[in-house]
């Protein structure tokens, strides 16, 4: 039986990956610190489908403090997704969090995985390493990496670290994910904010002119690439994972307006520091070496995210009704 350690298991992508691994018959130990970047309750909900799963166990702890030796004792495949994500907060005071959760934590994971002789570490890099490229699409070994944000700098530095440990015999695969979206997308990400704003009829903060574009990647496709990176024979050290659906934010707004039947209220703001104008991935290497290509189209993918936001709201609504009913019963009992 295959076994895996998944860091960041309670996060957006990590929770989907754990579900995939368990469905494929793997034994999975998930590690997560439940960092306060967004609600603990949301992260627990992300793990909902794994609750009680026989082949999944959760270890709550910070990678910078945990004794990783025992967790890696049986030399699992390591999927290292834990990080402090997001570009905007990586400027200023926030940077210390990024150095701790991205750079220092990754160094500890690589060191421990090398000591335990783990067969492979598959880990999350980012399209942010490219910054604003001179030519598109970005190609792994041709496009220079020039991050525009401190977040991108930490991911770029993690790539250098992984290359050093790779040189010393630890097989690793870094995946440059391009804007991942779909059910459970983080609450700070644009599509999620837009879905919530459309449903609430509240303003959506639109930074820049809306013509900035991203190579959007559905989470099912990102997970599939991650899974394949663990199984591939003799993989490269870095792959682009881009959904092949480059679209402007304005186009995404139009599709979500159509799907929701509502008109977005736009709160126009200036460009944000660190945001790049465009991302676009060449996925030729992943196609050739991992046998991977993205399958989920943008409209279907956006529908899956909007449907999830709607059903999450129903669930939270039903929960709060049953909690108030329980409170009322409790209050009655004391009288
Ligand atoms: N979502 C995207 O579009 C995207 C794009 C490029 C790269 N990535 C990378 O993919 C990975 C997953 O991103 P996500 O969107 O699922 O983020 P997420 O915030 O939902 O998940 C990350 C998880 O890591 C955990 N974590 C953070 N620091 C930790 C630590 N020190 N010890 C243990 N756990 C810790 C957090 O509690 C969180 O649950 C990250 O490495 C991120 O940088 C994501």
PDB file of C-alpha atoms in Angstrom, residues 85-217:
ATOM      1  CA  UNK A  85      -0.085  32.003   0.283  1.00  0.00           C
ATOM      2  CA  UNK A  86      -1.173  35.335  -1.208  1.00  0.00           C
ATOM      3  CA  UNK A  87       0.849  38.081  -2.829  1.00  0.00           C
ATOM      4  CA  UNK A  88      -0.464  41.243  -1.235  1.00  0.00           C
ATOM      5  CA  UNK A  89       0.247  40.582   2.436  1.00  0.00           C
ATOM      6  CA  UNK A  90       3.799  39.502   1.721  1.00  0.00           C
ATOM      7  CA  UNK A  91       4.904  43.141   1.674  1.00  0.00           C
ATOM      8  CA  UNK A  92       5.773  44.918   4.902  1.00  0.00           C
ATOM      9  CA  UNK A  93       5.462  43.302   8.342  1.00  0.00           C
ATOM     10  CA  UNK A  94       3.749  40.254   6.869  1.00  0.00           C
ATOM     11  CA  UNK A  95       6.963  39.017   5.283  1.00  0.00           C
ATOM     12  CA  UNK A  96       8.177  37.289   8.456  1.00  0.00           C
ATOM     13  CA  UNK A  97       5.216  34.927   8.220  1.00  0.00           C
ATOM     14  CA  UNK A  98       6.213  34.096   4.625  1.00  0.00           C
ATOM     15  CA  UNK A  99       9.814  33.422   5.532  1.00  0.00           C
ATOM     16  CA  UNK A 100       8.702  31.130   8.369  1.00  0.00           C
ATOM     17  CA  UNK A 101       5.900  29.190   6.674  1.00  0.00           C
ATOM     18  CA  UNK A 102       7.429  29.025   3.205  1.00  0.00           C
ATOM     19  CA  UNK A 103      11.186  29.149   3.407  1.00  0.00           C
ATOM     20  CA  UNK A 104      12.050  27.813   6.864  1.00  0.00           C
ATOM     21  CA  UNK A 105       9.283  25.207   6.885  1.00  0.00           C
ATOM     22  CA  UNK A 106      10.309  23.946   3.430  1.00  0.00           C
ATOM     23  CA  UNK A 107      13.935  23.662   4.513  1.00  0.00           C
ATOM     24  CA  UNK A 108      12.838  21.571   7.528  1.00  0.00           C
ATOM     25  CA  UNK A 109      10.665  19.320   5.347  1.00  0.00           C
ATOM     26  CA  UNK A 110      13.448  18.786   2.797  1.00  0.00           C
ATOM     27  CA  UNK A 111      16.027  18.116   5.502  1.00  0.00           C
ATOM     28  CA  UNK A 112      13.795  15.605   7.291  1.00  0.00           C
ATOM     29  CA  UNK A 113      12.721  13.911   4.041  1.00  0.00           C
ATOM     30  CA  UNK A 114      16.360  13.517   3.023  1.00  0.00           C
ATOM     31  CA  UNK A 115      17.243  12.027   6.420  1.00  0.00           C
ATOM     32  CA  UNK A 116      14.304   9.591   6.185  1.00  0.00           C
ATOM     33  CA  UNK A 117      15.213   8.706   2.579  1.00  0.00           C
ATOM     34  CA  UNK A 118      11.731   9.507   1.342  1.00  0.00           C
ATOM     35  CA  UNK A 119      11.323   8.377  -2.266  1.00  0.00           C
ATOM     36  CA  UNK A 120       9.988  11.757  -3.451  1.00  0.00           C
ATOM     37  CA  UNK A 121       8.894  15.190  -2.297  1.00  0.00           C
ATOM     38  CA  UNK A 122       6.274  16.839  -4.516  1.00  0.00           C
ATOM     39  CA  UNK A 123       5.827  20.428  -3.449  1.00  0.00           C
ATOM     40  CA  UNK A 124       3.935  23.598  -4.325  1.00  0.00           C
ATOM     41  CA  UNK A 125       5.841  26.351  -6.050  1.00  0.00           C
ATOM     42  CA  UNK A 126       3.950  29.107  -7.860  1.00  0.00           C
ATOM     43  CA  UNK A 127       3.592  30.985 -11.143  1.00  0.00           C
ATOM     44  CA  UNK A 128       4.598  33.991  -9.010  1.00  0.00           C
ATOM     45  CA  UNK A 129       8.243  33.044  -9.519  1.00  0.00           C
ATOM     46  CA  UNK A 130       7.999  34.384 -13.092  1.00  0.00           C
ATOM     47  CA  UNK A 131       6.832  37.922 -12.341  1.00  0.00           C
ATOM     48  CA  UNK A 132       6.079  39.891 -15.528  1.00  0.00           C
ATOM     49  CA  UNK A 133       7.719  37.835 -18.255  1.00  0.00           C
ATOM     50  CA  UNK A 134       9.160  39.303 -21.445  1.00  0.00           C
ATOM     51  CA  UNK A 135       7.409  36.641 -23.545  1.00  0.00           C
ATOM     52  CA  UNK A 136       4.490  34.244 -23.070  1.00  0.00           C
ATOM     53  CA  UNK A 137       3.723  31.444 -22.446  1.00  0.00           C
ATOM     54  CA  UNK A 138       6.314  30.927 -19.709  1.00  0.00           C
ATOM     55  CA  UNK A 139       8.514  27.895 -20.244  1.00  0.00           C
ATOM     56  CA  UNK A 140      10.163  26.271 -17.224  1.00  0.00           C
ATOM     57  CA  UNK A 141      13.763  26.254 -18.403  1.00  0.00           C
ATOM     58  CA  UNK A 142      13.592  29.261 -20.736  1.00  0.00           C
ATOM     59  CA  UNK A 143      11.669  32.021 -18.994  1.00  0.00           C
ATOM     60  CA  UNK A 144      13.765  33.807 -16.374  1.00  0.00           C
ATOM     61  CA  UNK A 145      12.326  33.849 -12.867  1.00  0.00           C
ATOM     62  CA  UNK A 146      11.931  37.439 -11.672  1.00  0.00           C
ATOM     63  CA  UNK A 147       9.336  37.511  -8.897  1.00  0.00           C
ATOM     64  CA  UNK A 148       7.509  40.781  -8.328  1.00  0.00           C
ATOM     65  CA  UNK A 149       6.393  40.039  -4.794  1.00  0.00           C
ATOM     66  CA  UNK A 150       8.104  38.900  -1.595  1.00  0.00           C
ATOM     67  CA  UNK A 151       5.795  35.849  -1.730  1.00  0.00           C
ATOM     68  CA  UNK A 152       7.257  34.984  -5.132  1.00  0.00           C
ATOM     69  CA  UNK A 153      10.738  35.444  -3.707  1.00  0.00           C
ATOM     70  CA  UNK A 154      10.062  32.824  -1.020  1.00  0.00           C
ATOM     71  CA  UNK A 155       8.800  30.349  -3.628  1.00  0.00           C
ATOM     72  CA  UNK A 156      11.799  31.081  -5.845  1.00  0.00           C
ATOM     73  CA  UNK A 157      14.115  30.491  -2.887  1.00  0.00           C
ATOM     74  CA  UNK A 158      12.318  27.209  -2.127  1.00  0.00           C
ATOM     75  CA  UNK A 159      13.063  26.118  -5.705  1.00  0.00           C
ATOM     76  CA  UNK A 160      16.749  26.789  -5.067  1.00  0.00           C
ATOM     77  CA  UNK A 161      16.617  24.858  -1.805  1.00  0.00           C
ATOM     78  CA  UNK A 162      14.865  21.895  -3.425  1.00  0.00           C
ATOM     79  CA  UNK A 163      17.504  21.898  -6.194  1.00  0.00           C
ATOM     80  CA  UNK A 164      20.285  21.721  -3.599  1.00  0.00           C
ATOM     81  CA  UNK A 165      18.698  18.731  -1.821  1.00  0.00           C
ATOM     82  CA  UNK A 166      17.970  17.166  -5.203  1.00  0.00           C
ATOM     83  CA  UNK A 167      21.660  17.452  -5.992  1.00  0.00           C
ATOM     84  CA  UNK A 168      22.338  15.574  -2.788  1.00  0.00           C
ATOM     85  CA  UNK A 169      20.015  12.733  -3.753  1.00  0.00           C
ATOM     86  CA  UNK A 170      16.531  13.752  -2.526  1.00  0.00           C
ATOM     87  CA  UNK A 171      14.135  13.389  -5.484  1.00  0.00           C
ATOM     88  CA  UNK A 172      11.800  16.380  -5.568  1.00  0.00           C
ATOM     89  CA  UNK A 173       9.291  17.878  -7.965  1.00  0.00           C
ATOM     90  CA  UNK A 174       8.194  21.497  -7.671  1.00  0.00           C
ATOM     91  CA  UNK A 175       4.907  22.447  -9.294  1.00  0.00           C
ATOM     92  CA  UNK A 176       4.386  26.017 -10.396  1.00  0.00           C
ATOM     93  CA  UNK A 177       0.625  26.239  -9.903  1.00  0.00           C
ATOM     94  CA  UNK A 178      -1.112  28.970 -11.914  1.00  0.00           C
ATOM     95  CA  UNK A 179      -4.091  30.561 -10.083  1.00  0.00           C
ATOM     96  CA  UNK A 180      -6.026  27.556  -8.829  1.00  0.00           C
ATOM     97  CA  UNK A 181      -9.789  27.849  -8.410  1.00  0.00           C
ATOM     98  CA  UNK A 182     -12.846  25.680  -7.790  1.00  0.00           C
ATOM     99  CA  UNK A 183     -14.747  24.420  -4.749  1.00  0.00           C
ATOM    100  CA  UNK A 184     -13.146  25.463  -1.412  1.00  0.00           C
ATOM    101  CA  UNK A 185     -11.082  28.191  -3.007  1.00  0.00           C
ATOM    102  CA  UNK A 186      -9.471  30.365  -0.324  1.00  0.00           C
ATOM    103  CA  UNK A 187     -11.668  33.249   0.843  1.00  0.00           C
ATOM    104  CA  UNK A 188      -9.037  35.857  -0.116  1.00  0.00           C
ATOM    105  CA  UNK A 189      -8.970  34.850  -3.793  1.00  0.00           C
ATOM    106  CA  UNK A 190     -10.682  36.949  -6.464  1.00  0.00           C
ATOM    107  CA  UNK A 191     -13.135  34.383  -7.843  1.00  0.00           C
ATOM    108  CA  UNK A 192     -14.319  33.425  -4.387  1.00  0.00           C
ATOM    109  CA  UNK A 193     -14.740  37.072  -3.398  1.00  0.00           C
ATOM    110  CA  UNK A 194     -16.653  37.655  -6.608  1.00  0.00           C
ATOM    111  CA  UNK A 195     -19.016  34.693  -6.027  1.00  0.00           C
ATOM    112  CA  UNK A 196     -19.738  35.909  -2.486  1.00  0.00           C
ATOM    113  CA  UNK A 197     -20.240  39.523  -3.635  1.00  0.00           C
ATOM    114  CA  UNK A 198     -22.626  38.486  -6.435  1.00  0.00           C
ATOM    115  CA  UNK A 199     -24.741  36.439  -4.055  1.00  0.00           C
ATOM    116  CA  UNK A 200     -24.779  39.207  -1.417  1.00  0.00           C
ATOM    117  CA  UNK A 201     -25.264  42.046  -3.911  1.00  0.00           C
ATOM    118  CA  UNK A 202     -22.259  43.787  -2.332  1.00  0.00           C
ATOM    119  CA  UNK A 203     -19.367  45.523  -4.132  1.00  0.00           C
ATOM    120  CA  UNK A 204     -16.487  43.457  -5.481  1.00  0.00           C
ATOM    121  CA  UNK A 205     -13.114  45.217  -5.112  1.00  0.00           C
ATOM    122  CA  UNK A 206     -11.656  45.254  -8.632  1.00  0.00           C
ATOM    123  CA  UNK A 207      -7.972  46.147  -8.584  1.00  0.00           C
ATOM    124  CA  UNK A 208      -6.656  47.624 -11.822  1.00  0.00           C
ATOM    125  CA  UNK A 209      -8.583  47.821 -15.088  1.00  0.00           C
ATOM    126  CA  UNK A 210      -9.869  44.231 -15.152  1.00  0.00           C
ATOM    127  CA  UNK A 211      -7.770  43.445 -18.217  1.00  0.00           C
ATOM    128  CA  UNK A 212      -5.090  41.637 -16.225  1.00  0.00           C
ATOM    129  CA  UNK A 213      -5.216  37.979 -17.215  1.00  0.00           C
ATOM    130  CA  UNK A 214      -4.479  34.685 -15.506  1.00  0.00           C
ATOM    131  CA  UNK A 215      -4.004  31.124 -16.674  1.00  0.00           C
ATOM    132  CA  UNK A 216      -6.737  29.733 -14.432  1.00  0.00           C
ATOM    133  CA  UNK A 217      -6.350  26.132 -13.261  1.00  0.00           C
TER     134      UNK A 217
END
